[in-house]
CSV table of C-alpha atoms in Angstrom, one decimal:
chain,number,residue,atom,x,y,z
P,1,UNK,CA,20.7,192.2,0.1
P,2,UNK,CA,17.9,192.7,-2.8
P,3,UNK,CA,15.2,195.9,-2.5
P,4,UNK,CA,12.6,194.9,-0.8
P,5,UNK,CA,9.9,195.3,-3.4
P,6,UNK,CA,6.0,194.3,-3.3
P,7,UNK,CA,3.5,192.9,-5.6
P,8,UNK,CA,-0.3,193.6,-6.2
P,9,UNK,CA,-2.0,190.7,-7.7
P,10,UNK,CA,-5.5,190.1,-8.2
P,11,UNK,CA,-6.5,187.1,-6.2
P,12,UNK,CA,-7.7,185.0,-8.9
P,13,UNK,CA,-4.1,185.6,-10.3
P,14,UNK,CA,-2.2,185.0,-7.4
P,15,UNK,CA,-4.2,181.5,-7.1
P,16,UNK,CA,-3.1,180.3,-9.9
P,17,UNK,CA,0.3,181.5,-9.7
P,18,UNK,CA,0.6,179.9,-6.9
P,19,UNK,CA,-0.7,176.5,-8.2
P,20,UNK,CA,1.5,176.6,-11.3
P,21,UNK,CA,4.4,178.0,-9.5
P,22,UNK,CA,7.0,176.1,-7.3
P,23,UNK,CA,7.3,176.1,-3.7
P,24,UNK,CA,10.5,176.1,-1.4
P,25,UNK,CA,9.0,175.2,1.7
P,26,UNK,CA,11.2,175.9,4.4
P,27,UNK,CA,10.6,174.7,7.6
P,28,UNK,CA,11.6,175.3,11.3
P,29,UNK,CA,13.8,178.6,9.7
P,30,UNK,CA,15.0,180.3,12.8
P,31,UNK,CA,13.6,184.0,13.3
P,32,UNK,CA,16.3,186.4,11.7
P,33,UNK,CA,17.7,184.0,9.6
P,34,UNK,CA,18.8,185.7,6.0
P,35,UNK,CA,17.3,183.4,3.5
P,36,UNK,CA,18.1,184.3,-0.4
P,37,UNK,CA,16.5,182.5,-3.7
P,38,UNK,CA,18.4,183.6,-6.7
P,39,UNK,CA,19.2,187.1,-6.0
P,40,UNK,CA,16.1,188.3,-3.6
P,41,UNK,CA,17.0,188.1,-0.1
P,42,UNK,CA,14.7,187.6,2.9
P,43,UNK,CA,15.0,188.1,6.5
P,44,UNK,CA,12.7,185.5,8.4
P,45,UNK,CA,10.4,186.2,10.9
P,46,UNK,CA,8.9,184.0,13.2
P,47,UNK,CA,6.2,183.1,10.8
P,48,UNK,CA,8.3,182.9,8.0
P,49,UNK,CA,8.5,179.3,6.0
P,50,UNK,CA,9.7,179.3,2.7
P,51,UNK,CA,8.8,180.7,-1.3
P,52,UNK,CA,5.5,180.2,-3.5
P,53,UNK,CA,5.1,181.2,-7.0
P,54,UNK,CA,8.7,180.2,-7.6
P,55,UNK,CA,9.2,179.9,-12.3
P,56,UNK,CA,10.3,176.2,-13.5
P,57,UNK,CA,14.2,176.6,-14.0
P,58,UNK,CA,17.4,176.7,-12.0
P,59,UNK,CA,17.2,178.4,-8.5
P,60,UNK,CA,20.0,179.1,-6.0
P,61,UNK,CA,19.2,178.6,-2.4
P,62,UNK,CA,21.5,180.5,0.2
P,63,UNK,CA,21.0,180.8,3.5
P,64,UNK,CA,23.1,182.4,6.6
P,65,UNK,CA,22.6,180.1,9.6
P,66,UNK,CA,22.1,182.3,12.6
P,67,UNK,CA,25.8,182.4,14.8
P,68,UNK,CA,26.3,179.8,17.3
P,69,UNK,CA,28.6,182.5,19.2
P,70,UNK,CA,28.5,185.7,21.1
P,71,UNK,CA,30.2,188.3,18.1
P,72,UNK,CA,30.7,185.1,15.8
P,73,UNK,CA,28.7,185.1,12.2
P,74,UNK,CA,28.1,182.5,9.7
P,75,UNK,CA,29.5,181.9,5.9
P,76,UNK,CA,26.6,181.8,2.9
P,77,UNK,CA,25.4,178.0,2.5
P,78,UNK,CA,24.5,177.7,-0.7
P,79,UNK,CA,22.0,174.9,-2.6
P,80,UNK,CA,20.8,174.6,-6.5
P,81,UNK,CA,17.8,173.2,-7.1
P,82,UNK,CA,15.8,172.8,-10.5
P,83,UNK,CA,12.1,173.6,-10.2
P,84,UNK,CA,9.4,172.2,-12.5
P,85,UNK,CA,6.0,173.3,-12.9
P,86,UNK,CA,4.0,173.2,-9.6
P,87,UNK,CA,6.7,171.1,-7.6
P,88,UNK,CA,7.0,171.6,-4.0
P,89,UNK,CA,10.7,171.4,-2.3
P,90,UNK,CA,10.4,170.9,1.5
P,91,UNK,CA,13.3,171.5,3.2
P,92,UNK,CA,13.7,171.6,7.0
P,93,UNK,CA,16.2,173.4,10.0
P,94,UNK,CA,18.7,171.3,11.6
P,95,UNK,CA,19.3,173.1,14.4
P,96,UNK,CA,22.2,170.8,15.9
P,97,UNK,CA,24.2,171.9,12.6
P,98,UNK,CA,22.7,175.4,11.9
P,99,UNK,CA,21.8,173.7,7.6
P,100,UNK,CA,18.4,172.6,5.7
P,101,UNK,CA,18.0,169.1,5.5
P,102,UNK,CA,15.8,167.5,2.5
P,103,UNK,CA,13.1,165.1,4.5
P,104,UNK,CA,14.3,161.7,4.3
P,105,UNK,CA,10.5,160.4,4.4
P,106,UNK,CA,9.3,160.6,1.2
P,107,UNK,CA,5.4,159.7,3.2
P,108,UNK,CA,5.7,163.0,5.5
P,109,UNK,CA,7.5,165.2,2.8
P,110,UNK,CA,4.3,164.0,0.3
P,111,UNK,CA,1.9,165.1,3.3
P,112,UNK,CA,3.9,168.5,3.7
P,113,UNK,CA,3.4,168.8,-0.3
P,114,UNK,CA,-0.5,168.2,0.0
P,115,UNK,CA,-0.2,171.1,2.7
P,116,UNK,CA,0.9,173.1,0.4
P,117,UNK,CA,-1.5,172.7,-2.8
P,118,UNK,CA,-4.4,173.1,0.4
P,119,UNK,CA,-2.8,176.7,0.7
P,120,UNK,CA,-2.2,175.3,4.6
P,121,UNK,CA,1.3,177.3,4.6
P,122,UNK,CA,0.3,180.3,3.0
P,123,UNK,CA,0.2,182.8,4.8
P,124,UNK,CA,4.1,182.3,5.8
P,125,UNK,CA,4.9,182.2,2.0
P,126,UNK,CA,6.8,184.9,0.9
P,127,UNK,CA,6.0,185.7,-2.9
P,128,UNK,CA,8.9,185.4,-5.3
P,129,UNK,CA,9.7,188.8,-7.0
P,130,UNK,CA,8.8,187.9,-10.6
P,131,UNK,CA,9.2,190.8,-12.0
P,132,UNK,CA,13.1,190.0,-11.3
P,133,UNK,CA,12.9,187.0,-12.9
P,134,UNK,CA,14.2,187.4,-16.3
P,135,UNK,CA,17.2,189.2,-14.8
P,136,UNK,CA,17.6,185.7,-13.5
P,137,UNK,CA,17.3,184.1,-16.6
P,138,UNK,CA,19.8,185.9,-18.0
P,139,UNK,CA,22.0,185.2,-14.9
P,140,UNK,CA,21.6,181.5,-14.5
P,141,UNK,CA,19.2,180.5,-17.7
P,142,UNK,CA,22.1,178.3,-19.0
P,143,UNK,CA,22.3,176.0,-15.9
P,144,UNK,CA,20.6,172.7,-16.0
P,145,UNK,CA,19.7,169.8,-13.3
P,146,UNK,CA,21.8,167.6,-14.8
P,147,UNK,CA,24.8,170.5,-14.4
P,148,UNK,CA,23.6,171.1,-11.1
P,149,UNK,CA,24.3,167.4,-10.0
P,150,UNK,CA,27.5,167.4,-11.4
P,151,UNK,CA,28.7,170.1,-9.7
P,152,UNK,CA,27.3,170.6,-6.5
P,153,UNK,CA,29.0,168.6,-3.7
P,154,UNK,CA,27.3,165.4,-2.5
P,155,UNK,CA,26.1,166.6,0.4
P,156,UNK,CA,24.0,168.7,-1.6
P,157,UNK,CA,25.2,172.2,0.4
P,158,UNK,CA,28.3,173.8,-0.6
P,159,UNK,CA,30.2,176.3,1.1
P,160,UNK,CA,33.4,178.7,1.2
P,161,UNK,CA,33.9,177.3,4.3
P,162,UNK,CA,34.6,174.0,2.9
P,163,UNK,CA,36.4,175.3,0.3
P,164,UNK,CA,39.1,176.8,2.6
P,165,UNK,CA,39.5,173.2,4.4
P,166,UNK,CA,40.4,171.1,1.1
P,167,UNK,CA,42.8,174.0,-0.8
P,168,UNK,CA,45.5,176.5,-0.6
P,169,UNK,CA,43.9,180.0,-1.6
P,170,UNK,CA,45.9,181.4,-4.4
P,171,UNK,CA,47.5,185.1,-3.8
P,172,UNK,CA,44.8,186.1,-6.1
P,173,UNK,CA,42.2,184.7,-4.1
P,174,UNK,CA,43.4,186.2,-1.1
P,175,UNK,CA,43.4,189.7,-2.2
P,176,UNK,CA,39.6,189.4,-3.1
P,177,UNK,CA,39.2,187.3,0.4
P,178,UNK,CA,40.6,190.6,1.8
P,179,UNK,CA,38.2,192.9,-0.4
P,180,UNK,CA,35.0,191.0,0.5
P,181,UNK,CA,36.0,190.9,4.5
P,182,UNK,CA,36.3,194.7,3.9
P,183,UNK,CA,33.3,195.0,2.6
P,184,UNK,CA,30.7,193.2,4.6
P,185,UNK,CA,32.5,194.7,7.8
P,186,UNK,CA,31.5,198.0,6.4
P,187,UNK,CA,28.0,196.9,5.4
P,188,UNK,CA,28.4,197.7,1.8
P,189,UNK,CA,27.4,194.5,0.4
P,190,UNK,CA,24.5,193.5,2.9
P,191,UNK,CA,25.5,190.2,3.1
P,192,UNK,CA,27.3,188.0,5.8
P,193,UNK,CA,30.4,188.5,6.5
P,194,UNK,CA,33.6,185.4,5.6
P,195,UNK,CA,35.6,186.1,7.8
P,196,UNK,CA,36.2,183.8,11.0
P,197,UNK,CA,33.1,182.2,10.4
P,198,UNK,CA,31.5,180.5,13.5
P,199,UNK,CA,30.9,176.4,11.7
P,200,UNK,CA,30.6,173.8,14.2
P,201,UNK,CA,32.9,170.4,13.8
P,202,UNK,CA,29.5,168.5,13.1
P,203,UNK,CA,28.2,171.0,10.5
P,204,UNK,CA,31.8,170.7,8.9
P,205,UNK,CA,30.6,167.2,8.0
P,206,UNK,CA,27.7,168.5,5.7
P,207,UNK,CA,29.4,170.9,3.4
P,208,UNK,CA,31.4,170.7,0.5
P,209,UNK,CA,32.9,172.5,-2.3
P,210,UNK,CA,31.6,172.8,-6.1
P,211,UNK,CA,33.2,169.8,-8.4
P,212,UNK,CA,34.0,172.2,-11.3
P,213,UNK,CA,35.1,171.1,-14.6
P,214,UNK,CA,39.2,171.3,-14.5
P,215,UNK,CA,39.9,174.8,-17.0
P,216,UNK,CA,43.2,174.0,-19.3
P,217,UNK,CA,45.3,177.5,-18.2
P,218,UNK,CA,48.9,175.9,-19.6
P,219,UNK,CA,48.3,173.5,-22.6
P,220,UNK,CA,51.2,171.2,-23.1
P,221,UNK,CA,50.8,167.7,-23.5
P,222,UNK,CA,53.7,164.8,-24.7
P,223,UNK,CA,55.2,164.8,-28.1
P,224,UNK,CA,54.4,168.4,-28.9
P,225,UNK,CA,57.1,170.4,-29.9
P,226,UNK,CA,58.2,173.6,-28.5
P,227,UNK,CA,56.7,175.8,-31.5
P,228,UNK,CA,53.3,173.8,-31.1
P,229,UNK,CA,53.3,174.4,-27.2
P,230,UNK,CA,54.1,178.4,-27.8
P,231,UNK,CA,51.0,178.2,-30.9
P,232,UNK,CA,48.8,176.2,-28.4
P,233,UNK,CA,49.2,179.2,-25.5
P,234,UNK,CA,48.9,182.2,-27.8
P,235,UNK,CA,45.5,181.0,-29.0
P,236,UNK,CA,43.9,178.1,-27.1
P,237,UNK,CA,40.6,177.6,-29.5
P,238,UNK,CA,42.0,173.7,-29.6
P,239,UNK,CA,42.1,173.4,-26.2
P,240,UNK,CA,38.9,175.2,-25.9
P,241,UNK,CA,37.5,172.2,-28.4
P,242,UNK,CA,38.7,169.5,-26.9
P,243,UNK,CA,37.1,170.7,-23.6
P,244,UNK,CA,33.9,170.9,-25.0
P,245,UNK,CA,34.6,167.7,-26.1
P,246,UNK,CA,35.8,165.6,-23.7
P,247,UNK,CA,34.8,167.4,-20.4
P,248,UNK,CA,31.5,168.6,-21.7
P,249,UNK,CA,30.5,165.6,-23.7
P,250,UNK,CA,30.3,167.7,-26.9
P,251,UNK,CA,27.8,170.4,-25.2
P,252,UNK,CA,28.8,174.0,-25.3
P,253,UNK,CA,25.9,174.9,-23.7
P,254,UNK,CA,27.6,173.1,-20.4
P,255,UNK,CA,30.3,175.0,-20.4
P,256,UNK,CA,28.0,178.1,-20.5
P,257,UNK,CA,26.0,177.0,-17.7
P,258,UNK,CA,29.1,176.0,-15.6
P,259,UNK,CA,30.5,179.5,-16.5
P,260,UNK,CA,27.1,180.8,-14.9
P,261,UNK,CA,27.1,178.7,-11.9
P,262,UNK,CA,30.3,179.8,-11.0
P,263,UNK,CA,29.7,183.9,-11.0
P,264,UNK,CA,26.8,183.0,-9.1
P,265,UNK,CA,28.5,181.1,-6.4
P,266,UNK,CA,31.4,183.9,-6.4
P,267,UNK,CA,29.0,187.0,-6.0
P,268,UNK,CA,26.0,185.3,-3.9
P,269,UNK,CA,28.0,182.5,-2.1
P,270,UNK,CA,31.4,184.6,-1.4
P,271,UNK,CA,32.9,181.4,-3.2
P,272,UNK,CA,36.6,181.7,-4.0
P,273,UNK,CA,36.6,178.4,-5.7
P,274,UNK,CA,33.3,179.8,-8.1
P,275,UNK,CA,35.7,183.5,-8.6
P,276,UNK,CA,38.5,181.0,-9.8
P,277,UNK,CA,36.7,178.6,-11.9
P,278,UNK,CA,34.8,182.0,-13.4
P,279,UNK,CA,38.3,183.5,-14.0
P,280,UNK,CA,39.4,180.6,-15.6
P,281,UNK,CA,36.6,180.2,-17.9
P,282,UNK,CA,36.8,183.7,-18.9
P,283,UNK,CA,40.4,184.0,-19.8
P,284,UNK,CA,40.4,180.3,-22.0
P,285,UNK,CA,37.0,181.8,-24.1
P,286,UNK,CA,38.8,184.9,-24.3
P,287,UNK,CA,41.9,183.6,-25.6
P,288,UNK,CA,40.5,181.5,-28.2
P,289,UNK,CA,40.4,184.0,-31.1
P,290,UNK,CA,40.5,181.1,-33.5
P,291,UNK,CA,37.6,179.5,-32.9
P,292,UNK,CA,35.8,183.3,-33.2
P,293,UNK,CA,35.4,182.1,-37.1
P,294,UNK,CA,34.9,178.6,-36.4
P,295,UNK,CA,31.9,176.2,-35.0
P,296,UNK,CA,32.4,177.8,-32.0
P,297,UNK,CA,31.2,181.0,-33.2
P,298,UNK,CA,27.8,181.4,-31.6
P,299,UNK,CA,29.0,180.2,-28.6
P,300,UNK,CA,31.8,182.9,-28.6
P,301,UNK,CA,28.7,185.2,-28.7
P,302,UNK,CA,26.7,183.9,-26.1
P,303,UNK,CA,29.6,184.0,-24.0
P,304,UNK,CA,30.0,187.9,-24.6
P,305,UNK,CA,26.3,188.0,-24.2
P,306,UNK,CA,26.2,186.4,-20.1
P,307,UNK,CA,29.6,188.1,-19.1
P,308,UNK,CA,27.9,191.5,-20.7
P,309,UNK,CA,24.6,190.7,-18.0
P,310,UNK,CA,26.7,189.5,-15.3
P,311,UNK,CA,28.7,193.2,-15.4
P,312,UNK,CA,25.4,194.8,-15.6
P,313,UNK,CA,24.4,193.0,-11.9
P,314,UNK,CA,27.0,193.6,-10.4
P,315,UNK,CA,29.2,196.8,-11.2
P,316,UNK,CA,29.4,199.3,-8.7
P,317,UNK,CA,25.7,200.8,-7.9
P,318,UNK,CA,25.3,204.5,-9.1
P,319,UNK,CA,27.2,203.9,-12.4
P,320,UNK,CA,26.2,205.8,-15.8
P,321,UNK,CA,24.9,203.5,-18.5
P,322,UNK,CA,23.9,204.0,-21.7
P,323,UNK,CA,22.0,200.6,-22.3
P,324,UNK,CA,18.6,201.8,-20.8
P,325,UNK,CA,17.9,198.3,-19.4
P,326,UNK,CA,17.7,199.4,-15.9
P,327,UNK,CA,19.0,196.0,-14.5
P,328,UNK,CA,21.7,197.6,-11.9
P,329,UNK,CA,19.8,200.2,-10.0
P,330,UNK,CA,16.8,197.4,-10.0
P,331,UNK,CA,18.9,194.3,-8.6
P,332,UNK,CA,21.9,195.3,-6.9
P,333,UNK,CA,23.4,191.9,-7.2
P,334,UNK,CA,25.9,191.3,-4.4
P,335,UNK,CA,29.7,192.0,-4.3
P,336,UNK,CA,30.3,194.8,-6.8
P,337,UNK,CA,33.3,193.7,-9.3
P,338,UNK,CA,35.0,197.3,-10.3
P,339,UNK,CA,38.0,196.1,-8.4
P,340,UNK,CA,37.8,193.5,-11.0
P,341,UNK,CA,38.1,196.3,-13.9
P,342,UNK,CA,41.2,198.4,-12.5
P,343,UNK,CA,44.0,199.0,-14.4
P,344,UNK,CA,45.8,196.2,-12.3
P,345,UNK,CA,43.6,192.8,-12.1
P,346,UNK,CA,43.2,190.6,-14.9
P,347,UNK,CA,40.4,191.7,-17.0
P,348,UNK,CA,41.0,194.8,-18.2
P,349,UNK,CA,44.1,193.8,-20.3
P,350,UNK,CA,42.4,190.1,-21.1
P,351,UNK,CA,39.4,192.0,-22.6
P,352,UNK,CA,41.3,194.9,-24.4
P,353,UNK,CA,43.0,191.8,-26.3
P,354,UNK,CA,39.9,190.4,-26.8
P,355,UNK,CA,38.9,192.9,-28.3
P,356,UNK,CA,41.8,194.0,-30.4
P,357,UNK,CA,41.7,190.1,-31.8
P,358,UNK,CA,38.0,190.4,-32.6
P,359,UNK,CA,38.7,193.9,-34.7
P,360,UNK,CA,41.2,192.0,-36.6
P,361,UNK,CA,38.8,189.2,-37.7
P,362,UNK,CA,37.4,190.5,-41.5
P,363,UNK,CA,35.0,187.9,-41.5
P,364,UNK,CA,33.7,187.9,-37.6
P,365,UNK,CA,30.1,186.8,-37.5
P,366,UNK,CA,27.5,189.1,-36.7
P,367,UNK,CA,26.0,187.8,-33.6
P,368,UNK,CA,29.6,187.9,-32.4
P,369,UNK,CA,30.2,191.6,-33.3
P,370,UNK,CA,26.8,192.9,-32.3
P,371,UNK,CA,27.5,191.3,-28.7
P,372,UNK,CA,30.9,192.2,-28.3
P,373,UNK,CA,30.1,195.7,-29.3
P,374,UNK,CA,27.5,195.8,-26.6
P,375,UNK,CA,29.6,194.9,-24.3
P,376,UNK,CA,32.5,197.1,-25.2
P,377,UNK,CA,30.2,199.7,-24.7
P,378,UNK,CA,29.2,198.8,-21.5
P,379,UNK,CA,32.3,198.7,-20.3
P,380,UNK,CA,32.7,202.4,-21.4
P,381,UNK,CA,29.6,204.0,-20.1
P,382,UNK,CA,29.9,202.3,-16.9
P,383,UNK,CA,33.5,202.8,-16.0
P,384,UNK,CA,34.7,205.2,-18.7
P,385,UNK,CA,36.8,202.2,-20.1
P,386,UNK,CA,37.3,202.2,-23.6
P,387,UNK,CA,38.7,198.8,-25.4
P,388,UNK,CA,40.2,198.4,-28.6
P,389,UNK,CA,44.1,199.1,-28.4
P,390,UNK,CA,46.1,197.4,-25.9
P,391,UNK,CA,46.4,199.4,-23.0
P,392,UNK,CA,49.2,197.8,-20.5
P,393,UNK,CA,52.2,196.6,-20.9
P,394,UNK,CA,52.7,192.8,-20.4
P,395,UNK,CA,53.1,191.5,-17.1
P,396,UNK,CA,56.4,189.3,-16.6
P,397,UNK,CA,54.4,187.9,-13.7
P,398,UNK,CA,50.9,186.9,-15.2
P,399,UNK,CA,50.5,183.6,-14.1
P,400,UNK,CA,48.1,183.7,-17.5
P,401,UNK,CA,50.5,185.3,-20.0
P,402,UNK,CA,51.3,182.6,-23.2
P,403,UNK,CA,53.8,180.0,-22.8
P,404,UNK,CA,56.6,180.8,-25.7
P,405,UNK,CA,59.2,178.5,-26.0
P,406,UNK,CA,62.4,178.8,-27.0
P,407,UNK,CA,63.6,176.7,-29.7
């Protein structure tokens, strides 16, 4: 749960932040109710109903329906919406299924939107923390509304919930089911808890899972020969290509965003499916040394760039850093990732190769280097890791590890 924080604005100011602003009005929000945008968190009251002064850009919804049993709690539904200047969202409580609906009568929403720019609903409008908004930016600044309806479900709310009916969890994804179970039972994290949530049959119906883009892990495809499939896994910058290419229609800021959406599902939205796709993105751009002299330089960079400010949000509170940005102690961002970072999970070793590649390259671009470097450094302030040497042996059982084949 985010600080609570206040804001003094003169009233001239907050007028016309509030005209230029968006709105998320939120209506019939049951007393208690945990309601988040991005990653500031509110607890309703009863005359809570919704957000003003909200920036044009990507916003994430979430929302923890109030428990429809005695000891029972609810799993984080989460929606994305893209805000322009001055719109108004009006959204409103379903009790029978515990979700926020979007008003199917575009008349009474219009008249709920006039309420609005009258200043009718003001007083229960919570000011959005602004001053927190370019930590947002650098969180979800990628993500576009055409990305957002792509990959959100159909039914508009997705949810781990959902994500637990449709797949098998992988043993990865069980250990960090475990870890986060842990957690919220302990209060650490200040969010709901996942396990055995309380989801009627009914409200089953409205939720979904995120459509992610499908991450080549293992690239082998017909008529390659086994020294081309064993080339292909040690350094996957063609496959990272032809991604771009065919699943992002030639935009690598899409993959970017996706790559965004889906740390913010995992840390905000307890999504297993977001921690996955998040993984998976990570370990193909990390494994494309290649393309670290290539086209896909800059992107390369920007990628070092996000994963450096998603660390930042969401490392451990009370860790040392020397980057003077402030961005951890001001925005505790939901579930703290050193387990992520010991000697045993994935990214330690992914990024000490990374690394070791990127210290190779004599002609590695700038942007690239000053990034990487950045991030290195983070890495080591924060968690006393330093990068640059390999520093584990190769796991036999790294479902990750390149495909060599024999000849």
């Amino acid at each position: 749960m985010s600080v609570p924080y206040s804001m003094e604005i003169d009233p001239d100011k907050a007028r016309e932040l509030a005209e230029r602003g968006g709105t998320l009005l939120l209506l019939g929000v049951p007393a208690g109710t945990a309601v988040g945008i991005d990653h500031q968190m509110f607890l309703s009251g009863p005359k809570f109903c919704g957000v003003k002064m909200v920036p044009p850009g990507p916003h994430m919804l979430t929302y923890y329906s109030v428990a429809s049993s005695p000891g029972g709690f609810s799993a984080p539904n989460v929606r994305w919406l893209y805000l322009s200047t001055s719109q108004v969202t009006v959204l409103r409580w379903n009790g029978e299924v515990e979700l926020l609906d979007e008003l199917t009568d575009e008349d009474e929403a219009g008249r709920y939107a006039q309420g609005v720019r009258r200043f009718d609903f003001d007083a229960g409008l919570a000011p959005y923390n602004l001053p927190a908004w370019p930590v947002w930016q650098e969180i979800a600044g990628r993500v576009t509304s055409d990305l957002i309806e792509r990959i959100m479900p159909m039914c508009g709310t997705a949810s781990v919930v959902a994500e637990a009916q449709l797949a098998e969890d992988t043993a990865a994804e069980v250990q960090l089911e475990e870890q986060l179970r842990a957690r919220s039972a302990s209060g650490e994290d200040g969010g709901p808890s996942t396990s055995s949530p309380v989801v009627s049959a009914a409200a089953m119906e409205r939720l979904g899972r995120c459509r992610y883009t499908p991450i080549p892990i293992k690239v082998a495809r017909p008529g390659m020969t086994p020294a081309e499939i064993t080339a292909a896994n040690l350094d996957r910058s063609a496959a990272l290509e032809r991604l771009v290419r065919e699943g992002y229609g030639g935009e690598e800021g899409a993959l970017l965003g996706e790559f965004q959406m889906a740390f913010a599902n995992f840390v905000v939205g307890h999504s297993l499916a977001g921690y996955a796709q998040w993984k998976d993105t990570l370990h193909l751009l990390c494994t494309s040394s290649q393309a670290a002299n290539g086209p896909s330089a800059d992107v390369l960079a920007s990628f070092a760039r996000i994963l450096r400010k998603q660390l930042q949000v969401s490392l451990t509170p009370g860790s040392k850093t020397s980057q003077g940005e402030g961005m951890l102690d001001a925005t505790p961002f939901g579930v703290p990732m050193v387990e992520e970072l010991l000697s045993a999970s994935f990214l330690r070793p992914l990024l000490s190769d990374w690394f070791e590649d990127l210290d190779g390259c004599v002609t590695l671009p700038q942007a690239l280097r000053s990034e990487a470097t950045k991030l290195r450094d983070l890495l080591a302030s924060r968690l006393g890791l330093e990068f640059g040497i390999s520093c584990l042996e190769e796991d036999e059982d790294d479902e990750y590890a390149p495909v060599v084949v024999d000849m």
